[in-house]
Short mmCIF file of C-alpha atoms and ligand atoms in Angstrom, two decimals:
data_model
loop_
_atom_site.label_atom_id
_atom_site.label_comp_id
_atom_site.label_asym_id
_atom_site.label_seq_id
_atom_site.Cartn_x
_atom_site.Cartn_y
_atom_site.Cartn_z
CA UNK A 1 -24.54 1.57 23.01
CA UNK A 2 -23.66 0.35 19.98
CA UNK A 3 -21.14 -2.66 19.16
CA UNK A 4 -18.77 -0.50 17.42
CA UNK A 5 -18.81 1.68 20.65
CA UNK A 6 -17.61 -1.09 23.11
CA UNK A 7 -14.78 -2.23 20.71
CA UNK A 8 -11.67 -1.78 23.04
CA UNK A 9 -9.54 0.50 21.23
CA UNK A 10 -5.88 -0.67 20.60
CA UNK A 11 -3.20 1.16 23.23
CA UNK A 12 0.79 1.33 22.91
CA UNK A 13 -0.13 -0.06 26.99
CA UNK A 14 -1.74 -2.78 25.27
CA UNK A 15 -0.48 -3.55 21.98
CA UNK A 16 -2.50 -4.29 18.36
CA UNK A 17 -5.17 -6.79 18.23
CA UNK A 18 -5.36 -9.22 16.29
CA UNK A 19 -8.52 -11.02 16.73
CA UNK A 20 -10.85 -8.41 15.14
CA UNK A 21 -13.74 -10.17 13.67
CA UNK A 22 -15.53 -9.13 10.38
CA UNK A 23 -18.79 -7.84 12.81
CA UNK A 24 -16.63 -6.25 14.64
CA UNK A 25 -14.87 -4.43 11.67
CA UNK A 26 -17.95 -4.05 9.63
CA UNK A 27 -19.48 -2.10 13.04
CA UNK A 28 -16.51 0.20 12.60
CA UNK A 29 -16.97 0.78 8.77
CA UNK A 30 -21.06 2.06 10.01
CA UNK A 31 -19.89 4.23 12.77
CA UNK A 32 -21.54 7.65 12.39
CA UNK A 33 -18.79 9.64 10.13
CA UNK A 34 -17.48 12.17 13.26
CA UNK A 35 -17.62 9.21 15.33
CA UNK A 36 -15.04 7.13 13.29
CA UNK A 37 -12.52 10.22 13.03
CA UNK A 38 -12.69 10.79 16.10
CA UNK A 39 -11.90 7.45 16.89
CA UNK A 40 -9.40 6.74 14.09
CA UNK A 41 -7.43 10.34 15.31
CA UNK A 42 -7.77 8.80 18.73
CA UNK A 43 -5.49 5.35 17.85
CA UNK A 44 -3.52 7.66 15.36
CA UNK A 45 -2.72 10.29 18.30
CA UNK A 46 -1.84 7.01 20.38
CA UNK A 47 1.18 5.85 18.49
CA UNK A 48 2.10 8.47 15.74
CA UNK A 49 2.83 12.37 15.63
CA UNK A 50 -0.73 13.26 13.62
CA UNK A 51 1.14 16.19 11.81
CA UNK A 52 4.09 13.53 10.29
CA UNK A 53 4.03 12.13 6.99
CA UNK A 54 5.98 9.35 5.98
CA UNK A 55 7.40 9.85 2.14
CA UNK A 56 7.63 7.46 -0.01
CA UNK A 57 9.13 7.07 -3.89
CA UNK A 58 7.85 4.24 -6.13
CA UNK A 59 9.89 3.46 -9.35
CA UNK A 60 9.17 1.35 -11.50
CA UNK A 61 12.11 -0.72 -12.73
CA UNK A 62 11.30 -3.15 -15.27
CA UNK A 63 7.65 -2.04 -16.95
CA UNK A 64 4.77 -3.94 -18.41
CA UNK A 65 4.74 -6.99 -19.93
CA UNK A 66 3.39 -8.83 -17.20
CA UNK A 67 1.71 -12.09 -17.67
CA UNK A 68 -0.66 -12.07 -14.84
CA UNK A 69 -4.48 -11.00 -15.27
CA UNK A 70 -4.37 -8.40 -12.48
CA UNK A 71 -8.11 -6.51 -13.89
CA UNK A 72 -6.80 -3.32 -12.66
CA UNK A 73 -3.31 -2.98 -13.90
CA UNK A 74 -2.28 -1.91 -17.37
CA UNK A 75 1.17 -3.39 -16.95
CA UNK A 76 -0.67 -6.96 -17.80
CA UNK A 77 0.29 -8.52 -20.97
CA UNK A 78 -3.50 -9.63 -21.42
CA UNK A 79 -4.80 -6.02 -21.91
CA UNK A 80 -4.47 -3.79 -24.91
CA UNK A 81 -3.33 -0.24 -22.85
CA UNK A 82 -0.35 1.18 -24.61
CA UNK A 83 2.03 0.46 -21.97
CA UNK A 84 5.06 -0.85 -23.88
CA UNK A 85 7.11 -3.95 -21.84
CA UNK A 86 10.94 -2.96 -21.12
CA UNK A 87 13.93 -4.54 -20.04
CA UNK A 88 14.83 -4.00 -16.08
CA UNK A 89 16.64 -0.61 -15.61
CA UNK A 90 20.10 -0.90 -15.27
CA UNK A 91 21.27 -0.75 -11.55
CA UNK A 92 23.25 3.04 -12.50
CA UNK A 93 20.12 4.54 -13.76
CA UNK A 94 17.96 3.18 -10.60
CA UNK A 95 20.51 4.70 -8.52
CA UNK A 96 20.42 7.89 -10.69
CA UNK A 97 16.73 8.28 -9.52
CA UNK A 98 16.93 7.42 -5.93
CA UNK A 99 19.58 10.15 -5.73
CA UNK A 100 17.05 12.66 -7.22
CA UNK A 101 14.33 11.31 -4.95
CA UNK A 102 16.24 11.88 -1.63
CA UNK A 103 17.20 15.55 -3.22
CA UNK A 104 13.41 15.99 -2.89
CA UNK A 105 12.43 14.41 0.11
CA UNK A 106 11.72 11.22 0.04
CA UNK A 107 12.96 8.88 3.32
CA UNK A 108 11.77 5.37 1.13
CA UNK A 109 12.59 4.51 -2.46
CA UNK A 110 10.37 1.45 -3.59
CA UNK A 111 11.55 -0.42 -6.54
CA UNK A 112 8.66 -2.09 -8.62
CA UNK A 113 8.65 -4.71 -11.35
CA UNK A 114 5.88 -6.06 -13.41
CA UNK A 115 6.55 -9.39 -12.81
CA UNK A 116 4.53 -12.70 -11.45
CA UNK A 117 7.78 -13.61 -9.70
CA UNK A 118 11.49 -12.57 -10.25
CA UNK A 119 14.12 -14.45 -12.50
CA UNK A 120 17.16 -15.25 -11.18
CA UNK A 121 19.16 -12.23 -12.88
CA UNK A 122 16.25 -9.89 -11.48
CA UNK A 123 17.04 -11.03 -8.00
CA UNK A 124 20.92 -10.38 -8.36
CA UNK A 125 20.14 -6.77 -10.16
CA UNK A 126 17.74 -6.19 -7.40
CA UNK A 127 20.22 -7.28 -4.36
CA UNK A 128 22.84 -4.61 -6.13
CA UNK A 129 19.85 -2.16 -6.44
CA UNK A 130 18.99 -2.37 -2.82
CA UNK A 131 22.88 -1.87 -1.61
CA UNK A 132 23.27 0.96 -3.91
CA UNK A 133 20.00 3.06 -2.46
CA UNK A 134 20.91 2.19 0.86
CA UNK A 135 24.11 3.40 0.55
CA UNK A 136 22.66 6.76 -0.10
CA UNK A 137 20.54 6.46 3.25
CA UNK A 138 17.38 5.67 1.83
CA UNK A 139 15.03 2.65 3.31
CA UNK A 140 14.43 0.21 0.91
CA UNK A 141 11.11 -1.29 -0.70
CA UNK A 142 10.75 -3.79 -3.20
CA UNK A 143 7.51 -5.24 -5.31
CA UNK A 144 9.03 -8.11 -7.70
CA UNK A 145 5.67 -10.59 -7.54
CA UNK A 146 5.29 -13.94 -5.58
CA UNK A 147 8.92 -14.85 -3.44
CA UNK A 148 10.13 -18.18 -2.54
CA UNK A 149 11.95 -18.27 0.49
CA UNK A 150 15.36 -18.18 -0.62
CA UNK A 151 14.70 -15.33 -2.85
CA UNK A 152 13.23 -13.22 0.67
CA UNK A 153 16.94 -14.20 2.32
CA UNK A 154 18.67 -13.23 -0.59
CA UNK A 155 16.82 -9.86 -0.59
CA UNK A 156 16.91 -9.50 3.01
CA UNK A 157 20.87 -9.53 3.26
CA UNK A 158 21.46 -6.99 0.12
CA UNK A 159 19.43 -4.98 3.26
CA UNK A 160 16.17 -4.70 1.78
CA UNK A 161 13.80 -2.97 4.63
CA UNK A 162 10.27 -3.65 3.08
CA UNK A 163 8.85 -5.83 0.58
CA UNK A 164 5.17 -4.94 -0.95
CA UNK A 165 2.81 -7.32 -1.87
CA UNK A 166 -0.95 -6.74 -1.66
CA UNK A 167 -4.04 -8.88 -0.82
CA UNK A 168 -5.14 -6.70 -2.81
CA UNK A 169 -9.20 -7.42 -1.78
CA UNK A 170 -10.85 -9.85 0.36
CA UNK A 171 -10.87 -13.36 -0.41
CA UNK A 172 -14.57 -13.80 -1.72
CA UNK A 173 -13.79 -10.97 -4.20
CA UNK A 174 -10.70 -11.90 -5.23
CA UNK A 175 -10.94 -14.24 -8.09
CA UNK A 176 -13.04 -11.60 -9.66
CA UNK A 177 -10.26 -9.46 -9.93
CA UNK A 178 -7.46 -12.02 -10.04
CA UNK A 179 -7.32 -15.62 -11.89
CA UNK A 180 -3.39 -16.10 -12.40
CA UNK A 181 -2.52 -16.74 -8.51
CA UNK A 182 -4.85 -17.24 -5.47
CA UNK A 183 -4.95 -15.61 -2.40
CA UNK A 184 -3.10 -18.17 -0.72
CA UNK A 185 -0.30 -17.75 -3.07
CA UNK A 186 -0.56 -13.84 -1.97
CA UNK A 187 -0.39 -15.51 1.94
CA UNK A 188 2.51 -17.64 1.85
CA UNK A 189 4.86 -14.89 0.01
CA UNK A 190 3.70 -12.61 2.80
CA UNK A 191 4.85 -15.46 4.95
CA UNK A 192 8.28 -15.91 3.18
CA UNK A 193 9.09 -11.98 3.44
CA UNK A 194 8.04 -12.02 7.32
CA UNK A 195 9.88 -14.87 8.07
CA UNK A 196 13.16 -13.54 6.20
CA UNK A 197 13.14 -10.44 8.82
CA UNK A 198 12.10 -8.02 6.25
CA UNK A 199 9.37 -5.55 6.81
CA UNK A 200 6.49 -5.77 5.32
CA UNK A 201 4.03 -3.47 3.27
CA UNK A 202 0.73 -5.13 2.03
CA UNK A 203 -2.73 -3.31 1.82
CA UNK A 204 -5.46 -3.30 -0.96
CA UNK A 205 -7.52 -1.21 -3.81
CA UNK A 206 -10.72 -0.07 -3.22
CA UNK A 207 -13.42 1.16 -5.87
CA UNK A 208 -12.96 -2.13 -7.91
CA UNK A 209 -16.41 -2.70 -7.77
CA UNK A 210 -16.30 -4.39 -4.56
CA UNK A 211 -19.04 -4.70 -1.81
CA UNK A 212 -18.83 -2.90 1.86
CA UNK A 213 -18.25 -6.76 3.05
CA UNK A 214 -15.35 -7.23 0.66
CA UNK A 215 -13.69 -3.81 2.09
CA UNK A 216 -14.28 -5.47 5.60
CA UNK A 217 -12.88 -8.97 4.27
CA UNK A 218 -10.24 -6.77 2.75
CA UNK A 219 -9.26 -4.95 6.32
CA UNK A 220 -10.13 -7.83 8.70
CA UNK A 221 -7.60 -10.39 6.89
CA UNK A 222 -4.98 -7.77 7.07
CA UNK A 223 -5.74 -6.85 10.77
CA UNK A 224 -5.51 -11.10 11.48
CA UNK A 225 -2.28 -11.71 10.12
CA UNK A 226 0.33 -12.73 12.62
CA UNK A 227 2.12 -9.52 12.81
CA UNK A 228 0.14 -6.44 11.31
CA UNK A 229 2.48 -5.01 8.04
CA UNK A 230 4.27 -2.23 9.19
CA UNK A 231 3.17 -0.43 5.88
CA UNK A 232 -0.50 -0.65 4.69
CA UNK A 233 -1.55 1.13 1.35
CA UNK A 234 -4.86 1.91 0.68
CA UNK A 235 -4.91 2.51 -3.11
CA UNK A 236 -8.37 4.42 -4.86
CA UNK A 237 -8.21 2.59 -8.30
CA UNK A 238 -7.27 4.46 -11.03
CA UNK A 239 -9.09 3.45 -13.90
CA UNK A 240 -7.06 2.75 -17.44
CA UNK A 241 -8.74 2.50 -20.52
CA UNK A 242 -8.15 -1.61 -21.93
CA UNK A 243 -8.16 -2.78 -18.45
CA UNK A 244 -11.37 -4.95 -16.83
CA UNK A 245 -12.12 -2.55 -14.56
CA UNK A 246 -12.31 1.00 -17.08
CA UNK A 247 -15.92 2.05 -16.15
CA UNK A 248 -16.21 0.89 -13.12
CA UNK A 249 -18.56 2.92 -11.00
CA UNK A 250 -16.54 5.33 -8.77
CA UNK A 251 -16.37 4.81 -5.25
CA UNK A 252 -17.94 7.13 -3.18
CA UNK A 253 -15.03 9.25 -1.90
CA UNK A 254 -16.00 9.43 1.96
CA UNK A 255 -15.81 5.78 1.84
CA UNK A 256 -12.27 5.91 0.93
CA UNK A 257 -12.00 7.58 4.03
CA UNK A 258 -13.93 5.07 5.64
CA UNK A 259 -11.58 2.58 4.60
CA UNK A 260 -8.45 4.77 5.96
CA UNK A 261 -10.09 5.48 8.68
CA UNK A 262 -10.96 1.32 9.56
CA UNK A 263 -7.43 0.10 8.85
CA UNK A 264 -5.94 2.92 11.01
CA UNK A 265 -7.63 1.52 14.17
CA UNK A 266 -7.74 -1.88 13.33
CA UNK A 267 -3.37 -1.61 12.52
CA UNK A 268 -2.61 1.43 15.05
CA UNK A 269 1.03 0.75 15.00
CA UNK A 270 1.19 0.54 11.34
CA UNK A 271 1.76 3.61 8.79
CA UNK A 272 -1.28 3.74 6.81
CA UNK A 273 -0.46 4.94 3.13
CA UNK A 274 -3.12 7.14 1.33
CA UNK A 275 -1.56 5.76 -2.24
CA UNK A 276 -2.58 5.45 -5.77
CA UNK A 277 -5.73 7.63 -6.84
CA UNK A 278 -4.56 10.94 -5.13
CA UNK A 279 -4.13 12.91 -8.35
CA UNK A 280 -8.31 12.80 -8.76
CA UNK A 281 -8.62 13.51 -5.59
CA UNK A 282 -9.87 17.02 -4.18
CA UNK A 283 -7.53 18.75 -1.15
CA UNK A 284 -10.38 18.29 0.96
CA UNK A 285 -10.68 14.22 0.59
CA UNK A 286 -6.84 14.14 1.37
CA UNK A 287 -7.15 16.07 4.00
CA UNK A 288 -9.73 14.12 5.54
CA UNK A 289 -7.51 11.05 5.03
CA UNK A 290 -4.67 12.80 6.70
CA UNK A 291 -7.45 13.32 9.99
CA UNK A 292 -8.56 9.41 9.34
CA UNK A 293 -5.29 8.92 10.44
CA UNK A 294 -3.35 8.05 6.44
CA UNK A 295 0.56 9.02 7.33
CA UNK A 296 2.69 7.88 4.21
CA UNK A 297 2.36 9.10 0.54
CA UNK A 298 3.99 8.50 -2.43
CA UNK A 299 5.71 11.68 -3.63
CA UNK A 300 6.87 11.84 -7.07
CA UNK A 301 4.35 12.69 -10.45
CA UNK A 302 4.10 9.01 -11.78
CA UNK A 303 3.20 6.04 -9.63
CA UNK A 304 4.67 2.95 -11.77
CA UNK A 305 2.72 3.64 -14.68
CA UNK A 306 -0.35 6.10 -13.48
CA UNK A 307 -0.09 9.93 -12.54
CA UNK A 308 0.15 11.36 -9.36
CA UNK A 309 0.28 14.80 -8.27
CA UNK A 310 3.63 16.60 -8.96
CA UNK A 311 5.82 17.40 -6.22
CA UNK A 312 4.94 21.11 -6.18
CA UNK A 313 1.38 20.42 -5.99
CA UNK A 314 1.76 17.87 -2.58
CA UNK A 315 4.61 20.09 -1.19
CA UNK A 316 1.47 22.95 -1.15
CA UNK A 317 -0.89 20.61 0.32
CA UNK A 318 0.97 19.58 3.08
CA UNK A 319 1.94 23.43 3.58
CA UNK A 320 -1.48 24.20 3.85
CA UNK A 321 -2.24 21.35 6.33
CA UNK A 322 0.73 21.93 8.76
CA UNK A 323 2.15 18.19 7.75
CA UNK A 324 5.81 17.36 7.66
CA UNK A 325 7.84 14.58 6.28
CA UNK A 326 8.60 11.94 8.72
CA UNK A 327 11.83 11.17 9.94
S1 SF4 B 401 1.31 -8.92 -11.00
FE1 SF4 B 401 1.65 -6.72 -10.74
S2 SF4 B 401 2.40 -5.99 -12.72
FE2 SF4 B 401 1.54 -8.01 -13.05
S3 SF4 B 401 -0.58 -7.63 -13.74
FE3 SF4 B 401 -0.65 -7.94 -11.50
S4 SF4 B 401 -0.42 -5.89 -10.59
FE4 SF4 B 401 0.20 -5.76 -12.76
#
């Protein structure tokens, strides 16, 4: 039997692990395909309704500009990709859209700014921002950058539910993708926004050119932090012309699903979101991230500044699958 075969398997009985080592989740990652879905529908069975999809709305509320050297992102200042840097929305029109995304379904309404961490006037538009959606009975996510402390409190009683902030990779590839903030930066505002009660959302990108180890330095620091985030994206990059990574060989689809599949048993309490990259990818690779046990999207036809499939097109697809929205 092999190692990935003996791995005890996470139970709501027992509770998430968190002292899965890189063998361990490396064994997982070269589990015969059917084996890992059947293992990864398993843990999802164990602690979620399979046929419920958590929905999500990302908006992005003050746009490019950015002075960090994230290789993926065309909201950086350093790359030549047409985005154009604005001014942070106005808390009316912010409200305007969250309105329009509950009118189509949405349960979440994430609030993103290019920023490497928020100004003071950001943080007071944002606290207003938060009240406002919640008032309309949305849950509340914000991406602003690196947090101090204070700023987490602050956020945390305007009532924000989640915060994202990604690792992004693992920690060998990182400063390959990264050279503005380390990983340990990335650590202690995960540590501010945990310790300020407010949920938290942090996953990764895969098909940055990274190795099968990074993906399982990527998943295995995520799986050891202290609590698991109750929201992990798993993001397909989407390639931008003027950015590093613009010709990047693709990633093999089926190990996106791998990936999926890995961080839904490693975090089995934990909605796993199948996130950016979805509007280049077929029905069938969503699908099979929806059996790998993925449960959140983002619904809505731009993602920041990148496409996504139009509402129309994902209500279809989950149609066609038997999926509902979450709850
Ligand atoms: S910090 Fe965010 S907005 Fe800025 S370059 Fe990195 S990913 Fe883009």
């Amino acid at each position: 039997m092999s190692l990935a075969q003996d791995l005890p398997l996470s139970s709501p009985a027992v509770g998430p692990r968190h002292d899965w080592t890189r063998a361990e989740v490396r064994a997982l990652f070269e589990l015969p395909f059917p084996e890992l879905m059947f293992r990864a529908a398993q843990v999802h069975r164990a602690h979620f309704d399979p046929t419920e999809v958590q929905i999500s709305t990302l908006l992005s509320i003050k746009t490019g500009g950015c002075p960090e050297d994230c290789a993926y992102c065309p909201q950086s200042a350093q790359y030549d990709t047409g985005v154009k840097a604005e001014k942070l929305m106005s808390v009316d029109a912010v409200l305007a859209e969250a309105r329009a995304a509950k009118a189509a379904g949405a349960s979440r309404f994430c609030m993103g700014a290019a920023r490497r961490s928020p100004k003071e006037r950001d943080i007071e538009n944002v606290c207003a921002m938060v009240e406002g959606v919640k008032a309309l009975g949305l849950e509340t996510c914000a991406t602003l950058g690196m947090l101090e402390a204070d700023q987490a409190r602050r956020l945390k009683a305007s009532g924000l539910d989640y915060y994202n902030h990604n690792l992004d990779t693992s920690p060998e590839f990182y400063g390959a993708i990264i050279t503005t903030r380390t990983y340990q930066d990335r650590l202690d505002t995960l540590d501010h926004v945990r310790k300020a009660g407010i949920h938290v959302c942090c996953g990764g990108i895969v098909g940055m050119g990274e190795s099968l180890d990074d993906r399982v330095g990527m998943i295995a620091t995520l799986a050891a932090l202290p609590v698991h985030p109750e929201s992990v994206p798993i993001n397909m990059l989407v390639q931008v012309a003027g950015t590093p990574l613009a010709g990047e060989a693709k990633l093999d689809p089926l190990d996106f699903v791998r990936t999926i599949a890995v961080a839904r048993i490693t975090m089995p309490a934990s909605v796993v979101r199948l996130s950016a990259g979805r509007e280049d990818m077929s029905e069938e690779c969503q699908a099979l991230c929806f059996l790998a046990g993925a449960n959140s999207i983002f619904y809505g036809p731009k993602l920041l500044t990148t496409p996504n499939p139009g509402r129309d097109r994902d209500r279809t697809l989950l149609d066609k699958l038997g999926l509902r929205p979450m709850e």
